[in-house]
Short mmCIF file of C-alpha atoms in Angstrom, two decimals:
data_model
loop_
_atom_site.label_atom_id
_atom_site.label_comp_id
_atom_site.label_asym_id
_atom_site.label_seq_id
_atom_site.Cartn_x
_atom_site.Cartn_y
_atom_site.Cartn_z
CA MET A 1 7.63 46.54 18.29
CA ASN A 2 9.96 49.34 17.14
CA ASN A 3 11.21 50.13 20.68
CA SER A 4 11.60 46.49 21.69
CA ARG A 5 15.34 45.87 21.74
CA SER A 6 17.68 44.47 24.36
CA GLU A 7 21.35 45.33 23.90
CA SER A 8 22.26 42.81 26.61
CA TYR A 9 20.34 40.02 24.90
CA ALA A 10 21.91 40.95 21.56
CA ALA A 11 25.36 40.79 23.15
CA ALA A 12 24.49 37.26 24.28
CA GLY A 13 23.76 36.31 20.67
CA VAL A 14 19.99 36.76 20.35
CA ASP A 15 18.73 39.59 18.13
CA ILE A 16 15.06 40.22 18.93
CA THR A 17 14.69 42.69 16.08
CA ALA A 18 15.87 40.06 13.58
CA GLY A 19 12.96 37.92 14.73
CA TYR A 20 10.51 40.74 14.07
CA ARG A 21 12.06 41.32 10.67
CA ALA A 22 11.72 37.61 9.81
CA VAL A 23 8.04 37.67 10.76
CA GLU A 24 7.41 40.66 8.52
CA LEU A 25 9.16 38.96 5.61
CA MET A 26 7.22 35.71 6.00
CA LYS A 27 3.75 37.26 6.30
CA LYS A 28 3.24 37.39 2.53
CA HIS A 29 3.98 33.68 2.30
CA ILE A 30 1.66 32.79 5.17
CA ALA A 31 -1.14 34.81 3.59
CA ARG A 32 -1.15 32.40 0.62
CA THR A 33 -2.25 29.54 2.89
CA LYS A 34 -5.30 31.18 4.45
CA ASN A 35 -8.59 29.36 4.14
CA GLU A 36 -12.08 29.60 5.61
CA GLY A 37 -10.96 28.26 8.99
CA CYS A 38 -8.39 30.98 9.74
CA LEU A 39 -9.52 33.37 12.48
CA ASP A 40 -6.59 35.71 13.13
CA ASP A 41 -3.29 37.06 11.86
CA VAL A 42 0.17 35.77 12.66
CA GLY A 43 1.78 37.44 15.67
CA GLY A 44 -0.57 36.43 18.48
CA PHE A 45 0.19 33.82 21.12
CA GLY A 46 -1.80 30.98 19.61
CA GLY A 47 -2.98 29.95 16.18
CA CYS A 48 -6.75 29.84 15.94
CA PHE A 49 -8.82 27.79 13.53
CA GLY A 50 -12.59 27.54 13.21
CA LEU A 51 -13.94 24.05 12.59
CA ASN A 52 -16.70 23.49 10.07
CA LEU A 53 -18.35 20.23 11.08
CA ALA A 54 -21.25 20.42 8.65
CA GLY A 55 -22.19 16.99 7.32
CA MET A 56 -20.06 15.09 9.83
CA GLU A 57 -21.73 12.64 12.21
CA GLU A 58 -18.73 11.90 14.41
CA PRO A 59 -15.72 14.13 13.58
CA VAL A 60 -12.29 12.82 14.52
CA LEU A 61 -9.16 14.96 14.69
CA VAL A 62 -6.01 13.32 13.33
CA SER A 63 -2.60 14.83 14.12
CA GLY A 64 0.92 14.32 12.86
CA THR A 65 4.34 15.74 13.68
CA ASP A 66 7.74 15.27 12.09
CA GLY A 67 10.92 16.98 10.98
CA VAL A 68 13.17 16.90 7.92
CA GLY A 69 16.16 15.24 9.53
CA THR A 70 19.66 15.33 8.11
CA LYS A 71 18.40 16.20 4.63
CA LEU A 72 19.01 19.72 5.93
CA ARG A 73 22.72 19.24 5.22
CA PHE A 74 21.96 19.37 1.49
CA ALA A 75 20.00 22.60 1.85
CA MET A 76 23.02 24.04 3.66
CA LEU A 77 25.44 22.59 1.11
CA LEU A 78 23.61 24.30 -1.75
CA ASP A 79 22.64 27.33 0.35
CA ARG A 80 19.09 26.83 -0.87
CA HIS A 81 16.39 27.01 1.76
CA ASP A 82 13.12 27.64 -0.07
CA THR A 83 12.10 23.99 -0.56
CA ILE A 84 13.00 22.31 2.73
CA GLY A 85 9.78 23.60 4.30
CA ILE A 86 7.80 21.59 1.74
CA ASP A 87 9.40 18.48 3.23
CA ALA A 88 8.38 19.49 6.75
CA VAL A 89 4.76 19.83 5.69
CA ALA A 90 4.75 16.69 3.57
CA MET A 91 6.10 14.47 6.32
CA CYS A 92 3.14 15.44 8.50
CA VAL A 93 0.21 15.70 6.10
CA ASN A 94 1.15 12.59 4.12
CA ASP A 95 0.79 10.66 7.37
CA ILE A 96 -2.54 12.26 8.21
CA ILE A 97 -4.06 11.41 4.84
CA CYS A 98 -3.33 7.71 5.47
CA CYS A 99 -6.27 7.77 7.90
CA GLY A 100 -8.46 9.43 5.31
CA ALA A 101 -8.26 12.77 7.13
CA ARG A 102 -8.15 16.15 5.40
CA PRO A 103 -5.35 18.36 6.83
CA LEU A 104 -6.72 21.58 8.31
CA PHE A 105 -3.73 23.53 9.56
CA PHE A 106 0.01 23.41 10.17
CA LEU A 107 2.49 24.98 12.60
CA ASP A 108 6.26 25.01 12.26
CA TYR A 109 9.22 25.30 14.62
CA ILE A 110 12.60 26.54 13.42
CA ALA A 111 15.69 26.55 15.63
CA CYS A 112 18.75 28.37 14.30
CA GLY A 113 22.24 29.29 15.41
CA LYS A 114 21.65 32.85 14.25
CA ASN A 115 18.48 34.45 12.91
CA TYR A 116 19.08 35.65 9.38
CA PRO A 117 15.63 37.04 8.51
CA GLU A 118 15.90 36.42 4.76
CA LYS A 119 16.92 32.79 5.32
CA ILE A 120 14.09 32.19 7.81
CA ALA A 121 11.62 33.78 5.41
CA ALA A 122 12.89 31.51 2.61
CA ILE A 123 12.37 28.45 4.82
CA VAL A 124 8.85 29.58 5.66
CA SER A 125 8.11 30.22 1.99
CA GLY A 126 8.63 26.49 1.47
CA VAL A 127 6.37 25.69 4.41
CA ALA A 128 3.70 27.92 2.88
CA GLU A 129 4.09 26.24 -0.50
CA GLY A 130 3.63 22.84 1.12
CA CYS A 131 0.50 24.07 2.86
CA VAL A 132 -0.93 25.47 -0.37
CA ARG A 133 -0.28 22.20 -2.18
CA SER A 134 -2.03 20.23 0.56
CA GLY A 135 -4.88 22.67 1.15
CA CYS A 136 -4.11 23.45 4.78
CA ALA A 137 -3.46 26.76 6.54
CA LEU A 138 -0.21 27.86 8.16
CA ILE A 139 -1.66 29.36 11.36
CA GLY A 140 1.45 29.85 13.47
CA GLY A 141 4.97 28.85 14.33
CA GLU A 142 8.09 29.66 16.28
CA THR A 143 11.62 30.70 15.41
CA ALA A 144 14.17 30.21 18.18
CA GLU A 145 17.70 31.58 18.07
CA HIS A 146 20.14 29.22 19.83
CA PRO A 147 23.61 30.81 19.99
CA GLY A 148 26.15 28.40 21.39
CA MET A 149 23.85 25.42 20.84
CA MET A 150 24.47 25.08 17.10
CA PRO A 151 26.75 26.70 14.51
CA GLU A 152 25.67 30.15 13.36
CA HIS A 153 24.51 29.06 9.90
CA ASP A 154 22.82 25.81 10.99
CA TYR A 155 19.13 25.33 11.67
CA ASP A 156 16.54 22.64 12.22
CA ILE A 157 12.86 22.57 11.32
CA ALA A 158 9.95 20.48 12.54
CA GLY A 159 6.21 20.75 12.10
CA PHE A 160 2.82 19.73 13.40
CA SER A 161 -0.46 19.33 11.58
CA VAL A 162 -4.07 18.49 12.43
CA GLY A 163 -6.66 17.02 10.09
CA ILE A 164 -10.25 15.89 10.34
CA VAL A 165 -12.33 12.95 9.15
CA ASP A 166 -15.78 11.56 9.88
CA LYS A 167 -15.23 8.42 11.97
CA LYS A 168 -17.30 6.25 9.63
CA LYS A 169 -14.96 7.22 6.78
CA MET A 170 -11.69 6.51 8.59
CA ILE A 171 -9.33 4.05 6.90
CA ASP A 172 -8.44 1.36 9.43
CA ASN A 173 -7.43 -1.51 7.07
CA GLN A 174 -9.82 -4.01 8.70
CA LYS A 175 -11.81 -4.36 5.47
CA THR A 176 -8.73 -5.41 3.51
CA LYS A 177 -9.02 -8.91 2.08
CA GLU A 178 -7.15 -11.40 -0.05
CA GLY A 179 -7.14 -10.34 -3.70
CA ASP A 180 -7.20 -6.60 -3.08
CA VAL A 181 -4.73 -4.75 -5.30
CA ILE A 182 -1.83 -2.50 -4.26
CA ILE A 183 -1.27 0.66 -6.30
CA ALA A 184 1.97 2.64 -6.17
CA LEU A 185 2.16 6.42 -6.30
CA ALA A 186 5.57 7.50 -7.56
CA SER A 187 7.88 9.47 -5.29
CA SER A 188 9.83 12.55 -6.33
CA GLY A 189 13.07 11.10 -4.98
CA VAL A 190 14.50 10.10 -1.61
CA HIS A 191 11.96 12.38 0.10
CA SER A 192 13.06 12.92 3.74
CA ASN A 193 14.18 9.54 5.02
CA GLY A 194 17.38 7.53 5.07
CA PHE A 195 19.63 10.56 4.84
CA SER A 196 22.05 9.42 7.52
CA LEU A 197 22.86 6.48 5.24
CA VAL A 198 22.87 8.74 2.17
CA ARG A 199 25.35 11.10 3.82
CA LYS A 200 27.62 8.18 4.71
CA VAL A 201 27.46 6.70 1.20
CA PHE A 202 28.38 9.97 -0.49
CA ASP A 203 30.77 11.19 2.25
CA VAL A 204 28.88 14.47 2.23
CA GLU A 205 31.17 16.44 4.54
CA HIS A 206 34.24 15.82 2.36
CA ASN A 207 32.98 15.08 -1.16
CA LYS A 208 33.54 18.10 -3.41
CA THR A 209 31.84 16.52 -6.44
CA LEU A 210 28.29 16.44 -5.05
CA THR A 211 27.36 19.74 -6.68
CA GLU A 212 28.79 18.78 -10.08
CA PRO A 213 26.67 17.35 -12.94
CA CYS A 214 26.18 13.59 -12.65
CA GLU A 215 25.64 11.52 -15.80
CA ALA A 216 23.72 8.82 -13.91
CA LEU A 217 21.20 11.48 -12.85
CA GLY A 218 20.71 12.95 -16.30
CA GLY A 219 23.10 15.84 -15.69
CA ALA A 220 21.65 16.95 -12.36
CA SER A 221 23.99 16.98 -9.39
CA VAL A 222 23.71 14.51 -6.52
CA ALA A 223 23.08 17.34 -4.05
CA GLU A 224 20.39 18.92 -6.22
CA THR A 225 18.65 15.58 -6.73
CA LEU A 226 18.71 14.75 -3.04
CA LEU A 227 17.27 18.15 -2.15
CA THR A 228 14.17 17.52 -4.33
CA PRO A 229 11.24 18.11 -1.96
CA THR A 230 8.97 15.34 -0.73
CA LYS A 231 5.89 14.84 -2.88
CA LEU A 232 2.55 15.83 -1.35
CA TYR A 233 -0.23 13.29 -1.90
CA VAL A 234 -3.11 14.94 -0.05
CA LYS A 235 -5.22 16.28 -2.92
CA PRO A 236 -4.93 13.17 -5.17
CA ILE A 237 -5.82 10.89 -2.25
CA LEU A 238 -8.78 13.04 -1.23
CA ALA A 239 -10.03 12.86 -4.82
CA LEU A 240 -9.61 9.09 -4.77
CA LEU A 241 -11.49 8.70 -1.47
CA GLU A 242 -14.54 10.39 -2.96
CA LYS A 243 -15.13 7.66 -5.54
CA VAL A 244 -13.18 4.54 -4.59
CA ASN A 245 -13.44 2.14 -1.65
CA VAL A 246 -9.88 2.55 -0.39
CA LYS A 247 -8.92 -0.26 2.00
CA GLY A 248 -5.51 0.96 3.15
CA ILE A 249 -2.88 3.64 2.58
CA SER A 250 0.83 3.54 3.42
CA HIS A 251 3.22 6.48 3.45
CA ILE A 252 6.59 4.94 2.50
CA THR A 253 9.03 6.69 4.82
CA GLY A 254 11.88 5.43 7.03
CA GLY A 255 11.85 1.63 7.05
CA GLY A 256 10.88 1.50 3.40
CA PHE A 257 8.56 -1.20 2.08
CA TYR A 258 9.16 -3.70 4.86
CA GLU A 259 8.12 -1.44 7.72
CA ASN A 260 5.46 0.80 6.20
CA ILE A 261 3.30 -1.31 3.90
CA PRO A 262 2.40 -3.84 6.65
CA ARG A 263 1.04 -0.97 8.75
CA SER A 264 -1.94 -0.79 6.37
CA ILE A 265 -2.60 -4.54 6.34
CA PRO A 266 -4.41 -6.54 9.08
CA LYS A 267 -2.93 -9.64 10.69
CA GLY A 268 -3.19 -12.78 8.64
CA LEU A 269 -2.57 -10.98 5.36
CA SER A 270 0.57 -9.85 3.53
CA ALA A 271 1.53 -7.68 0.58
CA ARG A 272 2.99 -9.55 -2.39
CA ILE A 273 4.98 -7.00 -4.37
CA THR A 274 6.10 -7.62 -7.95
CA LYS A 275 9.64 -6.30 -7.76
CA SER A 276 9.97 -5.89 -11.52
CA ALA A 277 6.95 -3.57 -11.47
CA VAL A 278 8.57 -1.06 -9.12
CA LYS A 279 9.85 1.97 -11.04
CA VAL A 280 13.12 2.45 -9.17
CA LEU A 281 14.48 5.98 -9.61
CA PRO A 282 18.11 6.50 -10.78
CA ILE A 283 19.12 8.12 -7.47
CA PHE A 284 18.42 4.85 -5.64
CA GLU A 285 20.45 2.86 -8.14
CA LEU A 286 23.31 5.30 -7.62
CA ILE A 287 23.05 5.06 -3.82
CA GLN A 288 23.05 1.25 -3.95
CA LYS A 289 26.00 1.07 -6.35
CA THR A 290 28.10 3.71 -4.58
CA GLY A 291 27.52 2.28 -1.12
CA ASN A 292 27.51 -1.39 -2.16
CA ILE A 293 24.23 -1.77 -0.27
CA PRO A 294 22.31 -5.08 -0.32
CA GLU A 295 19.00 -4.87 -2.17
CA ARG A 296 16.99 -5.85 0.89
CA ASP A 297 18.55 -3.01 2.88
CA MET A 298 17.58 -0.59 0.12
CA TYR A 299 13.93 -1.67 0.29
CA ASN A 300 14.12 -1.59 4.09
CA THR A 301 15.45 1.98 4.18
CA PHE A 302 14.20 3.97 1.18
CA ASN A 303 10.99 4.42 -0.79
CA MET A 304 12.77 3.25 -3.97
CA GLY A 305 10.51 5.41 -6.11
CA VAL A 306 7.20 4.64 -4.39
CA GLY A 307 6.16 7.44 -2.04
CA MET A 308 2.78 6.01 -1.14
CA SER A 309 0.83 2.80 -1.70
CA VAL A 310 -2.95 2.43 -1.84
CA THR A 311 -4.92 -0.78 -1.50
CA VAL A 312 -8.22 -1.03 -3.39
CA PRO A 313 -10.65 -3.80 -4.45
CA ALA A 314 -9.62 -5.50 -7.71
CA ALA A 315 -12.86 -4.34 -9.33
CA GLU A 316 -11.98 -0.68 -8.70
CA VAL A 317 -8.37 -0.66 -9.88
CA ASP A 318 -9.05 0.96 -13.25
CA THR A 319 -11.17 3.69 -11.67
CA ALA A 320 -8.53 4.35 -9.04
CA LEU A 321 -5.74 4.60 -11.61
CA GLU A 322 -7.82 6.94 -13.75
CA ILE A 323 -8.52 9.28 -10.82
CA LEU A 324 -4.92 9.32 -9.60
CA ARG A 325 -3.48 9.90 -13.05
CA ALA A 326 -5.98 12.68 -13.71
CA ALA A 327 -4.66 14.29 -10.51
CA GLY A 328 -1.14 14.20 -11.93
CA GLU A 329 0.15 11.07 -10.23
CA ASP A 330 2.29 8.40 -11.83
CA ALA A 331 0.14 5.57 -10.43
CA TYR A 332 0.53 1.90 -11.30
CA VAL A 333 -0.10 -1.57 -9.86
CA ILE A 334 2.75 -3.15 -7.90
CA GLY A 335 1.13 -6.07 -6.09
CA GLU A 336 -1.77 -7.67 -4.28
CA ILE A 337 -2.92 -8.78 -0.86
CA VAL A 338 -2.36 -12.48 -0.08
CA LYS A 339 -2.77 -14.74 2.95
CA GLY A 340 0.14 -14.97 5.37
CA ASP A 341 1.96 -13.11 8.12
CA GLU A 342 5.19 -12.30 6.27
CA GLY A 343 4.30 -8.60 5.95
CA VAL A 344 5.91 -8.00 2.58
CA ILE A 345 6.79 -10.66 0.03
CA PHE A 346 8.70 -9.81 -3.13
CA ALA A 347 7.89 -11.92 -6.16
#
């Protein structure tokens, strides 16, 4: 690669050698994610992964893709880029686990106005960290320099992941019944949804106080709090699936409670949520107060402190809570399944 350089391409704004430098810097991070399925090194034309189907009667591949959205503005505001990759991974693998599938591998795509190798490597370090936390391998990716398409210091990141599950073990919510209990798994913050509203509420492009200590947030700044990476739920959920009859799982993303919880409930049933049981995080209280946002809109936009919900039989609640808490989760009961087609009912 040493003699691969185009002066003409560089003059047009694309530095090929910067791309090579970024790859070299990120290799140490990628190496942390390798598992038994990895077949080759980064730098080829396709990421390869060997499937181990031992013990599976009818393996099903489950895929997910997503980005981080306008949360990126806070990474740019703080000039901190080593956690945003965790969000990219989480938004994909947290969806995959809702089917009961174990994530196998992940690929990322980064578009940037100008390739600063150290910045790209920092972004990928976050991606690698997300992969390590969820037990999947980072087997490839792409960095594209887009001069003229976006400002020099801007970038965007998206990802794609594939998981696997035996068909007989897939979670399809059809076994959910009246009386089943809904358990909340606490979020780490706003995660990666609703940031267009967040940016409007805090007037991000003009507000100079966002990086200053905020009393309502325990001394942390608004920007720092909002940049907190999305929590990864893969390993705790996999542990739960081994011992508990999980009926449904919802990843609480854009659309909040009203859109996401009903996706794990069959027709004819609804989720009755005890509003007083929800452990609302201070950042959501600050968003609601600052933006004068109606409570329903808050629950229809944000996770409000609940990053994932799990539905289990009433007889297995204590076991489920014990397993989730042993895995480090702040897990607690927030409601139950009732008859009706309302989707979500707050009591």
